[in-house]
Amino acid sequence: MESNRYDEEGRPRAEDLLFIARRDENKATEGMLTVYLGYAAGVGKTYSMLEDSLQRKREGKDVVIGYIETHDRPETNALVENFEVIPTLSIEHQNLSLREIDLDAVILRHPQIVLIDELAHTNAPGSRHVKRYQDIEELLQAGISVYTTVNIQHIESQNDAVAQIIGIRVSEIVPDAFLSNADEIRLIDVTPEELNLRLKAGKVYVKDMAEAAVQSFFRTGNLLALRQLALRYMAESTDKKMIGYMRTRAIPGPWPAAERLLVCIRPGPTAEHMVRAAYRLATRFDADLIVFSVDVNDERALSPQERSWINQALETGRRLGGKIVRYRGNDVADEILRYARRSNVSMIMLGKPHGLDIFSSPVYRVIRQSHGIDVHLYEPKGKSIYIPLKKQIPLFFTAEYVISLVIIAAVVGINFFLREYIGPSNLLIIQLIPVLVSAFFFRRRVALFTAGLSILIFDFLFVEPYYTFTIHDWEYFIAFVGYITIAFIISNLATRLRHLLPQILKSEAEVEATSGLSRELVEAKTQQDIFKTLANQMHNFGPGLFAVLTPSPSGLQIGAGDTDYPLHDKEKAIAQWAYENGQIAGAGTDNLPAGKGYYIPIKTHRMIFGIMAFTFDKPDEALIPENKEIFETMAFLGALALELL
């Protein structure tokens, strides 16, 4: 019989107590390890370590420097002057003089805290240890506490991810086991924009090196990805400490470290209300919000009102900071569950089914199959929403069935005409045509319906004895089984193809809009080149007029794009408001929506460079939430490129 997590309620197991006792025994004689973690050079790891150490010194602690790399940064050099520095060893290797920690001198001096920069460093040949973290292990065992620094790319578990991001595999790495024993990991974080400003100001590298670094390593995409890795690593480290805390207090768990809420909406008058309710729930649980919609049929099958409902709900979710996901598929429940499992969703919000809809709603399938995921059912507040009876009754007999019946009737007529000239085996092949057509073009249940009906009709009309369902020749029975199998296989393949193609085309459009734009922005040499690049990319989202508006003494003017853009007084006033307030405005927004154009500021957190102006011929089709996210990404990438000039 498997033992319970706890022998008695409120008391930890003996193994947990033994683990705690051994850990405390080791820590009683060892020094404390504090690691300052960053995602790139220049975020301020060494400076923060020195500042904290200066505070420890003011508190009466004995603090010395065992090894420091200031890179001649004036502010860092000024802090170093406050500490005793133990001279480093000088080791000659291939006509180079390499500085390394003098371990014996540090141990002999035996301070309470020693500062050692660049944890991932590989020691010079002939040193006592191959790696610097091994030097630190010896100091910790000697009872000396250590403050040290490291970047995320040097942690062993992150090595593959970093190589994929920057295209270079980092050779100097630190084992995760070493960092897991750290008493404290402090994340030193700045935005990529602030880091690039430091780089330009010469606070990270000298000018020539800084320019080369921006072109190679310090690209915004690289920095964003590395920063995300550092934040995730820090979250995982915190989660491990939380589990340790739980073990010492016999708290059953585990506690979830992060939550992700998936709200599933469909076209209807309550869709937007449901998104807002999901946002409130996500805020309460401190969860990430994902707004998810599945288009079961072709989007053109939706009425204008239904399209308005779904787009408005998605736009509300995007405005509230949620991630927008829109799929096409034949089975709503399958799509919800597939996405939830793949995206590590912890909660799902669904609309509560009403009326006769409860018999066909995907809600119950999601509830039954969403193992390990909390499910919340949303009920509209206030006056109940009237649902027409035809919306409650599942529509099984659709146009697809009618078309299949017409094709079956046509093939039966052809076989009646040919049965005097060809044998039953060839007639059976002709009878397969409706099955193939419906399996390829229609839903699975339509294909199976067509296959079954075709079998019955063929058996009744063309297999002896005629006009009965009796089968004397079992070869026909095998053929009939083949009918069903072929219909099922082709329908599955066709369904997957119909589902994947729109997603692939959408992904290609998004990738081209962002990666293609990024490539062109890198090659741009002047502000005007960047404006022209943005204007050219804006034409890819539908027919209309597009321009980049730039500031001038007389107000905004057309800097690139279509010179006949309708920038009359009303549109110019809306664009000017967007520029002055740094907010999106115009058609399809909550800010001055009476305008015809859609205006996005080209801005970073520091300044605004201009406005991207869109006037689509069919704004309802172009200004959908997915496209708006792409537009904002384009504007942000353009602003970053302008800031780096």
XYZ file of C-alpha atoms in Angstrom:
645
model
C 0.000 0.000 0.000
C 1.397 3.375 -0.994
C 2.098 5.636 1.970
C 0.424 9.017 2.188
C 2.311 12.225 1.679
C 2.013 12.892 5.400
C 1.989 10.303 8.190
C -0.228 12.492 10.301
C -2.125 15.613 9.405
C 0.045 18.681 9.924
C 3.305 16.699 10.375
C 5.995 16.133 7.701
C 7.286 12.698 6.830
C 10.497 11.382 8.374
C 12.316 11.686 5.007
C 11.483 15.402 4.895
C 12.741 15.958 8.417
C 15.976 14.115 7.570
C 16.423 16.229 4.431
C 15.967 19.450 6.431
C 18.332 18.311 9.176
C 21.116 17.425 6.726
C 20.704 20.698 4.850
C 20.844 22.743 8.046
C 23.863 20.783 9.239
C 25.771 21.548 6.035
C 24.762 25.198 6.057
C 25.952 25.572 9.654
C 29.592 25.217 8.591
C 29.419 26.593 5.039
C 29.314 30.121 3.755
C 26.226 31.609 2.088
C 26.086 31.900 -1.708
C 24.369 34.891 -3.331
C 24.153 34.975 -7.136
C 23.367 38.105 -9.149
C 21.657 36.910 -12.351
C 21.257 38.942 -15.537
C 20.378 38.299 -19.157
C 23.251 40.220 -20.805
C 26.348 42.237 -20.058
C 25.546 45.753 -18.891
C 22.319 45.125 -16.971
C 24.097 46.082 -13.729
C 25.011 42.812 -12.003
C 28.466 43.890 -10.783
C 27.249 47.352 -9.803
C 24.319 45.925 -7.806
C 26.621 43.420 -6.119
C 28.974 46.211 -5.063
C 26.110 48.410 -3.816
C 24.669 45.581 -1.701
C 28.129 44.728 -0.388
C 28.720 48.348 0.602
C 25.522 48.191 2.652
C 26.763 44.976 4.331
C 30.010 46.744 5.122
C 28.129 49.637 6.721
C 26.316 47.050 8.830
C 29.677 45.914 10.189
C 30.356 42.922 7.930
C 33.911 42.123 6.848
C 33.700 42.357 3.023
C 36.582 42.047 0.548
C 36.960 41.724 -3.220
C 38.525 38.506 -4.510
C 38.016 39.227 -8.214
C 36.197 42.036 -10.001
C 35.746 43.106 -13.643
C 34.768 46.762 -13.865
C 35.397 47.124 -17.639
C 36.634 50.617 -16.723
C 33.104 51.843 -15.993
C 33.555 54.982 -13.850
C 30.600 54.294 -11.530
C 31.783 50.742 -10.884
C 35.378 51.850 -10.303
C 34.173 54.384 -7.747
C 32.383 51.658 -5.761
C 35.418 49.347 -5.829
C 37.471 51.995 -3.998
C 35.348 51.371 -0.875
C 36.634 47.810 -0.441
C 39.793 45.944 0.384
C 40.969 44.105 -2.753
C 42.909 40.873 -2.351
C 45.536 40.821 -5.139
C 44.928 38.252 -7.865
C 47.416 35.699 -9.134
C 49.107 36.339 -12.470
C 49.450 33.195 -14.604
C 51.388 33.241 -17.865
C 49.829 31.319 -20.735
C 50.791 31.601 -24.431
C 52.488 34.950 -23.882
C 49.457 36.269 -22.031
C 49.266 37.269 -18.401
C 45.957 35.999 -16.984
C 44.455 37.138 -13.670
C 42.943 34.511 -11.405
C 41.655 34.374 -7.835
C 44.304 33.784 -5.170
C 42.352 31.141 -3.271
C 44.952 30.640 -0.569
C 45.168 34.371 0.116
C 41.358 34.652 0.424
C 41.139 31.652 2.751
C 44.017 32.985 4.868
C 42.357 36.399 5.093
C 39.022 34.628 5.819
C 36.547 37.544 5.432
C 32.873 37.122 6.136
C 31.974 37.940 2.517
C 34.109 37.868 -0.614
C 33.032 39.296 -3.993
C 33.916 37.205 -7.046
C 32.781 38.367 -10.466
C 32.127 36.201 -13.590
C 31.023 32.902 -12.095
C 31.165 30.993 -15.419
C 34.840 31.818 -16.050
C 37.236 29.012 -17.065
C 40.487 29.247 -15.101
C 43.893 29.456 -16.747
C 45.796 26.164 -17.221
C 47.717 25.268 -14.087
C 45.080 26.665 -11.705
C 43.883 24.575 -8.794
C 40.421 24.159 -10.329
C 39.294 24.132 -13.941
C 36.266 26.365 -13.313
C 35.707 29.409 -11.141
C 32.549 27.964 -9.602
C 34.797 25.208 -8.190
C 36.940 27.919 -6.546
C 33.761 29.309 -5.011
C 32.749 25.865 -3.750
C 36.055 25.648 -1.878
C 35.521 29.073 -0.349
C 31.986 28.170 0.738
C 33.245 24.982 2.369
C 35.811 27.087 4.202
C 32.939 29.043 5.759
C 33.303 32.177 3.613
C 30.162 33.673 2.088
C 30.391 34.573 -1.608
C 28.636 37.157 -3.776
C 29.021 36.372 -7.492
C 27.550 37.255 -10.912
C 26.405 35.273 -13.957
C 24.360 35.726 -17.133
C 21.529 33.397 -18.128
C 23.387 32.150 -21.219
C 26.028 30.528 -19.000
C 23.601 28.274 -17.116
C 23.848 24.710 -18.369
C 20.112 23.954 -18.670
C 19.632 27.080 -20.818
C 22.512 26.315 -23.178
C 20.446 24.827 -26.028
C 17.819 27.565 -25.893
C 20.477 30.278 -25.915
C 22.267 28.666 -28.871
C 19.007 28.707 -30.805
C 18.426 32.376 -29.982
C 21.857 33.887 -30.646
C 23.195 31.284 -33.092
C 26.300 30.624 -30.979
C 26.797 27.891 -28.388
C 28.296 29.312 -25.198
C 31.185 27.136 -23.987
C 31.592 28.546 -20.469
C 28.729 27.112 -18.448
C 27.801 26.576 -14.815
C 25.990 23.387 -13.704
C 22.439 23.897 -12.507
C 23.256 21.800 -9.440
C 25.667 24.499 -8.260
C 23.056 27.240 -8.626
C 20.354 25.126 -6.988
C 22.393 25.277 -3.759
C 22.524 29.073 -3.812
C 20.979 30.685 -0.760
C 19.728 33.582 -2.813
C 19.478 34.431 -6.517
C 18.846 38.092 -7.264
C 17.577 38.989 -10.726
C 19.081 42.216 -12.066
C 16.800 43.399 -14.833
C 16.473 46.369 -17.174
C 14.486 46.702 -20.392
C 16.263 45.975 -23.698
C 15.694 49.604 -24.666
C 17.461 50.853 -21.536
C 20.304 48.374 -22.103
C 20.822 49.611 -25.652
C 20.921 53.198 -24.354
C 23.634 52.171 -21.884
C 25.483 50.508 -24.727
C 25.345 53.637 -26.885
C 26.493 55.762 -23.956
C 29.628 53.618 -23.616
C 28.606 52.218 -20.228
C 28.966 48.609 -21.400
C 31.685 48.612 -24.073
C 33.810 51.246 -25.750
C 32.203 52.877 -28.794
C 33.638 50.637 -31.543
C 32.890 47.487 -29.574
C 29.404 48.783 -28.754
C 28.477 49.222 -32.420
C 29.660 45.710 -33.224
C 27.770 44.315 -30.227
C 24.498 45.919 -31.350
C 24.820 44.331 -34.792
C 25.620 40.876 -33.415
C 24.460 40.076 -29.887
C 22.505 43.101 -28.626
C 19.713 42.965 -31.171
C 16.323 43.644 -29.611
C 14.970 40.199 -30.505
C 17.924 38.479 -28.845
C 17.614 40.590 -25.721
C 13.881 40.015 -25.400
C 14.332 36.246 -25.693
C 17.236 36.145 -23.225
C 15.331 38.317 -20.803
C 12.378 35.948 -20.974
C 14.689 33.010 -20.229
C 16.090 34.828 -17.188
C 12.633 35.680 -15.879
C 11.456 32.103 -16.307
C 14.557 30.724 -14.625
C 14.009 33.072 -11.713
C 10.373 31.980 -11.435
C 11.419 28.316 -11.368
C 14.047 29.049 -8.727
C 11.454 30.824 -6.602
C 9.074 27.906 -7.044
C 11.725 25.478 -5.748
C 12.260 27.636 -2.682
C 8.517 27.704 -2.147
C 8.423 23.896 -2.206
C 11.266 23.835 0.312
C 9.277 26.160 2.536
C 6.286 23.862 2.258
C 8.387 20.849 3.218
C 9.671 22.492 6.385
C 6.095 23.269 7.477
C 4.384 20.122 6.210
C 2.099 22.100 3.902
C 0.413 19.847 1.311
C 0.788 21.019 -2.253
C 2.236 21.808 -4.610
C 1.081 25.401 -4.927
C 0.783 26.539 -8.525
C 3.451 29.124 -9.356
C 1.567 30.508 -12.349
C -1.959 30.387 -13.754
C -3.240 30.618 -17.321
C -6.923 31.206 -18.079
C -8.418 30.232 -21.440
C -11.790 31.876 -22.118
C -13.606 30.248 -25.043
C -16.092 32.450 -26.871
C -18.417 32.100 -29.842
C -20.456 34.675 -31.796
C -23.200 35.982 -29.573
C -24.397 39.039 -27.646
C -22.702 37.852 -24.422
C -19.239 37.204 -25.916
C -17.810 40.586 -24.909
C -19.321 40.355 -21.401
C -17.740 36.933 -21.027
C -14.299 38.288 -21.948
C -14.598 41.003 -19.313
C -15.673 38.430 -16.723
C -12.664 36.303 -17.666
C -10.391 39.314 -17.256
C -11.719 39.886 -13.744
C -11.185 36.219 -12.912
C -7.656 36.302 -14.367
C -6.868 39.403 -12.299
C -8.143 37.683 -9.173
C -5.895 34.653 -9.776
C -2.990 36.712 -11.188
C -3.306 34.605 -14.354
C -2.414 35.133 -18.001
C -5.540 35.638 -20.128
C -6.060 33.880 -23.470
C -9.174 34.640 -25.547
C -9.930 31.639 -27.766
C -12.398 31.283 -30.623
C -13.044 28.422 -33.050
C -14.652 29.133 -36.421
C -16.538 25.919 -37.189
C -17.628 26.968 -40.662
C -16.137 29.342 -43.178
C -16.051 32.852 -41.723
C -18.335 34.051 -44.551
C -21.109 31.890 -43.091
C -21.329 34.256 -40.114
C -23.881 37.022 -40.355
C -22.630 40.632 -40.142
C -24.023 40.824 -36.604
C -22.207 37.639 -35.555
C -18.950 38.874 -37.066
C -19.400 42.124 -35.152
C -19.980 40.267 -31.876
C -16.921 38.026 -32.198
C -14.571 40.768 -33.424
C -15.681 43.135 -30.677
C -15.104 40.448 -28.036
C -11.652 39.658 -29.409
C -10.803 43.353 -29.555
C -11.867 43.765 -25.929
C -9.637 40.858 -24.941
C -6.698 42.352 -26.815
C -7.277 45.766 -25.238
C -7.329 44.172 -21.772
C -3.914 42.642 -22.399
C -5.036 39.122 -23.300
C -3.584 36.903 -26.000
C -5.904 36.407 -28.988
C -6.122 32.934 -30.558
C -8.519 32.145 -33.389
C -8.681 28.680 -34.950
C -10.705 26.991 -37.648
C -11.847 23.432 -37.120
C -14.756 21.028 -37.240
C -14.830 20.059 -33.567
C -14.897 22.871 -31.020
C -14.252 20.674 -27.988
C -11.247 18.979 -29.616
C -9.695 22.313 -30.554
C -10.189 23.720 -27.042
C -8.671 20.668 -25.361
C -5.772 20.425 -27.826
C -4.816 24.060 -27.329
C -5.275 23.901 -23.548
C -2.949 20.919 -23.167
C -0.336 22.308 -25.532
C -0.322 25.726 -23.823
C -0.269 24.520 -20.204
C -3.642 26.110 -19.443
C -4.698 25.782 -15.803
C -8.262 27.158 -16.090
C -10.919 27.171 -18.824
C -13.969 29.454 -18.863
C -16.951 28.346 -20.953
C -20.437 29.720 -21.445
C -23.137 27.810 -19.572
C -25.360 26.010 -22.131
C -29.095 26.734 -22.143
C -32.246 25.172 -23.507
C -31.965 22.218 -25.855
C -28.349 23.192 -26.523
C -27.270 21.145 -23.520
C -27.597 17.956 -25.576
C -25.105 19.019 -28.250
C -22.931 21.612 -26.514
C -19.166 20.913 -26.468
C -19.116 22.173 -22.872
C -19.746 18.746 -21.383
C -17.042 17.078 -23.471
C -14.546 19.684 -22.319
C -15.578 19.152 -18.688
C -15.235 15.371 -18.983
C -11.897 15.375 -20.814
C -10.081 18.351 -19.245
C -8.290 16.323 -16.586
C -6.222 18.498 -14.243
C -7.770 21.753 -15.545
C -10.296 23.828 -13.605
C -13.439 24.664 -15.592
C -15.523 27.800 -14.879
C -19.007 28.223 -16.383
C -20.108 31.765 -17.220
C -23.719 32.872 -16.719
C -24.764 36.305 -18.066
C -25.838 38.660 -15.296
C -29.059 40.644 -15.319
C -31.752 40.052 -17.933
C -31.508 36.624 -19.524
C -30.573 36.416 -23.187
C -33.284 34.963 -25.437
C -31.973 32.185 -27.664
C -34.184 31.345 -30.684
C -35.346 27.744 -30.854
C -33.611 27.162 -34.184
C -30.326 28.132 -32.512
C -30.914 25.621 -29.708
C -31.711 22.645 -31.944
C -28.592 21.101 -33.531
C -28.743 21.490 -37.295
C -27.874 18.013 -38.511
C -29.372 18.150 -41.983
C -27.384 20.885 -43.728
C -26.599 21.768 -47.340
C -23.731 19.274 -47.244
C -26.217 16.423 -46.850
C -28.380 17.760 -49.674
C -25.391 17.934 -52.031
C -24.354 14.412 -51.056
C -27.878 13.124 -51.755
C -27.880 14.802 -55.178
C -24.522 13.208 -56.063
C -25.738 9.777 -54.845
C -28.893 10.108 -56.954
C -26.866 11.077 -60.013
C -24.479 8.139 -59.596
C -27.383 5.715 -59.049
C -28.917 6.955 -62.305
C -25.654 6.410 -64.141
C -25.313 2.888 -62.697
C -28.898 2.046 -63.738
C -27.965 3.019 -67.281
C -24.671 1.047 -67.221
C -25.681 -2.119 -65.361
C -26.609 -3.836 -68.654
C -23.112 -3.190 -70.010
C -20.671 -3.589 -67.087
C -20.458 -5.928 -64.126
C -21.297 -5.221 -60.454
C -17.621 -4.786 -59.516
C -17.258 -1.824 -61.885
C -20.596 -0.431 -60.758
C -19.273 -0.547 -57.201
C -16.288 1.593 -58.207
C -18.613 4.208 -59.721
C -20.748 4.120 -56.573
C -17.621 5.106 -54.634
C -17.606 8.581 -56.239
C -20.092 10.217 -53.780
C -18.117 8.775 -50.877
C -14.860 10.299 -52.127
C -16.439 13.677 -52.856
C -18.168 14.019 -49.491
C -15.145 12.678 -47.587
C -12.844 15.230 -49.171
C -15.061 18.312 -49.109
C -17.451 17.793 -46.207
C -17.352 16.953 -42.513
C -16.670 13.485 -41.171
C -20.261 12.722 -40.203
C -21.457 13.738 -43.682
C -18.889 11.421 -45.276
C -19.931 8.504 -43.067
C -23.613 9.222 -43.796
C -22.868 9.213 -47.544
C -20.888 5.982 -47.335
C -23.609 4.200 -45.356
C -26.421 5.378 -47.624
C -24.440 4.457 -50.753
C -23.866 0.960 -49.380
C -27.551 0.429 -48.657
C -28.674 1.743 -52.062
C -26.084 -0.315 -53.961
C -26.974 -3.461 -52.026
C -30.687 -2.884 -52.579
C -30.529 -2.071 -56.314
C -27.424 -3.691 -57.775
C -26.587 -6.799 -55.710
C -28.497 -10.053 -56.210
C -31.073 -10.816 -54.968
C -32.319 -7.390 -56.090
C -34.539 -5.143 -53.948
C -33.505 -6.775 -50.688
C -30.743 -6.055 -48.206
C -29.620 -9.685 -48.140
C -25.971 -10.295 -49.037
C -25.146 -13.694 -50.590
C -21.659 -12.775 -51.831
C -19.394 -11.871 -48.896
C -16.960 -10.117 -51.225
C -19.487 -7.305 -51.335
C -19.530 -7.150 -47.547
C -15.735 -6.710 -47.536
C -16.113 -3.975 -50.135
C -18.739 -2.257 -47.987
C -16.372 -2.284 -44.991
C -13.772 -0.754 -47.281
C -16.304 1.969 -48.129
C -16.563 3.010 -44.495
C -12.791 2.814 -43.940
C -12.000 4.900 -47.012
C -14.599 7.521 -46.037
C -13.207 7.747 -42.513
C -9.531 8.026 -43.578
C -10.114 10.549 -46.362
C -12.411 12.617 -44.167
C -9.832 12.721 -41.363
C -7.059 13.765 -43.746
C -9.226 16.364 -45.473
C -10.412 17.759 -42.139
C -6.843 18.160 -40.905
C -5.873 19.787 -44.198
C -8.777 22.243 -44.040
C -7.830 23.047 -40.461
C -4.098 23.457 -41.036
C -4.074 25.426 -44.285
C -5.727 28.590 -42.914
C -3.442 28.439 -39.869
C -0.367 28.033 -42.085
C -1.417 30.900 -44.352
C -2.115 33.097 -41.338
C 1.242 32.217 -39.776
C 3.041 32.928 -43.032
C 1.393 36.351 -43.235
C 2.372 37.164 -39.647
C 5.944 35.930 -40.108
C 6.334 37.901 -43.322
C 4.894 41.026 -41.713
C 7.337 40.854 -38.800
C 10.463 39.022 -39.960
C 10.326 40.566 -43.440
C 9.906 43.999 -41.911
C 12.756 43.338 -39.475
C 15.111 42.406 -42.311
C 14.282 45.558 -44.246
C 14.585 47.758 -41.156
C 18.082 46.414 -40.461
C 19.132 47.484 -43.962
C 17.574 50.958 -43.629
C 20.159 53.717 -43.256
C 18.003 56.803 -42.728
C 14.708 57.789 -41.135
C 13.149 58.141 -44.569
C 14.206 54.596 -45.476
C 12.442 53.298 -42.367
C 9.280 55.289 -43.103
C 9.195 53.966 -46.686
C 9.692 50.394 -45.439
C 6.756 50.714 -43.035
C 4.544 52.238 -45.736
C 5.343 49.423 -48.187
C 4.516 46.745 -45.590
C 1.196 48.440 -44.755
C -0.117 47.656 -48.262
C -0.079 43.905 -47.533
C -3.254 43.905 -45.432
C -5.903 44.836 -47.970
C -6.870 47.494 -50.503
C -6.870 51.084 -49.343
C -4.618 54.092 -48.793
C -1.706 54.055 -46.342
C 0.844 56.574 -45.159
C 3.392 57.331 -42.485
C 2.712 60.742 -40.965
C 5.663 62.694 -39.583
C 5.728 65.837 -37.419
C 6.464 69.247 -38.902
C 6.126 72.872 -37.675
C 2.644 72.994 -39.228
C 1.532 69.660 -37.786
C 1.559 66.126 -39.147
C 2.287 65.631 -42.807
C 2.663 62.652 -45.156
C 6.279 61.488 -44.861
C 5.977 58.250 -46.863
C 3.309 56.145 -48.569
C 0.317 57.214 -50.648
C 0.502 60.934 -51.351
C -3.268 61.050 -51.918
C -4.033 59.781 -48.404
C -7.186 61.686 -47.268
C -5.563 63.805 -44.553
C -8.272 66.451 -44.381
C -9.001 68.468 -41.241
C -10.993 65.796 -39.366
C -8.521 62.981 -40.050
C -5.571 65.224 -39.348
C -7.068 66.193 -35.973
C -7.510 62.498 -35.029
C -3.963 61.649 -36.120
C -2.620 64.661 -34.198
C -4.419 63.469 -31.056
C -2.898 59.987 -31.448
C 0.551 61.565 -31.849
C 0.251 63.892 -28.855
C -1.227 61.257 -26.535
C 0.726 58.235 -27.748
C -2.466 56.183 -28.157
C -4.146 54.389 -31.040
C -7.122 56.309 -32.409
C -9.651 56.363 -35.216
C -11.947 53.774 -36.766
C -12.241 50.545 -34.806
C -10.910 52.045 -31.555
C -12.360 53.679 -28.446
C -10.514 56.945 -29.171
C -12.209 59.243 -31.697
C -13.832 56.335 -33.586
C -15.791 58.589 -35.940
C -12.816 58.946 -38.270
C -12.267 56.907 -41.402
C -8.601 56.191 -40.734
C -6.855 53.985 -38.167
C -3.822 55.665 -36.545
C -1.011 53.958 -34.612
C 1.833 55.911 -32.960
C 5.341 54.823 -33.941
C 6.770 55.003 -30.447
C 9.025 53.525 -27.816
C 8.753 54.272 -24.114
C 10.969 57.322 -24.681
C 9.590 59.154 -27.701
C 7.117 59.179 -30.613
C 8.494 59.393 -34.152
C 5.286 59.565 -36.174
C 1.992 57.869 -37.015
C 1.105 54.869 -39.181
C -2.160 55.782 -40.954
C -4.483 53.146 -42.474
C -7.630 53.762 -44.519
C -8.994 50.432 -45.756
C -11.623 50.044 -48.444
C -13.215 47.299 -46.297
C -12.331 48.207 -42.706
C -14.595 45.541 -41.166
C -12.532 42.819 -42.845
C -9.094 44.371 -42.300
C -9.382 45.854 -38.802
C -9.749 42.541 -36.989
C -7.966 41.954 -33.664
C -5.311 39.675 -35.190
C -4.313 42.316 -37.735
C -4.291 45.058 -35.118
C -1.701 43.124 -33.130
C 0.470 42.888 -36.251
C 0.075 46.629 -36.904
C 1.216 47.438 -33.375
C 4.211 45.107 -33.729
C 5.169 46.809 -36.991
C 4.957 50.250 -35.368
C 7.062 49.128 -32.405
C 9.747 47.544 -34.625
C 9.882 50.721 -36.704
C 10.240 52.860 -33.575
C 13.090 50.699 -32.283
C 14.885 51.000 -35.624
C 14.452 54.788 -35.554
C 15.712 54.973 -31.974
C 18.873 53.069 -32.895
C 19.824 55.444 -35.741
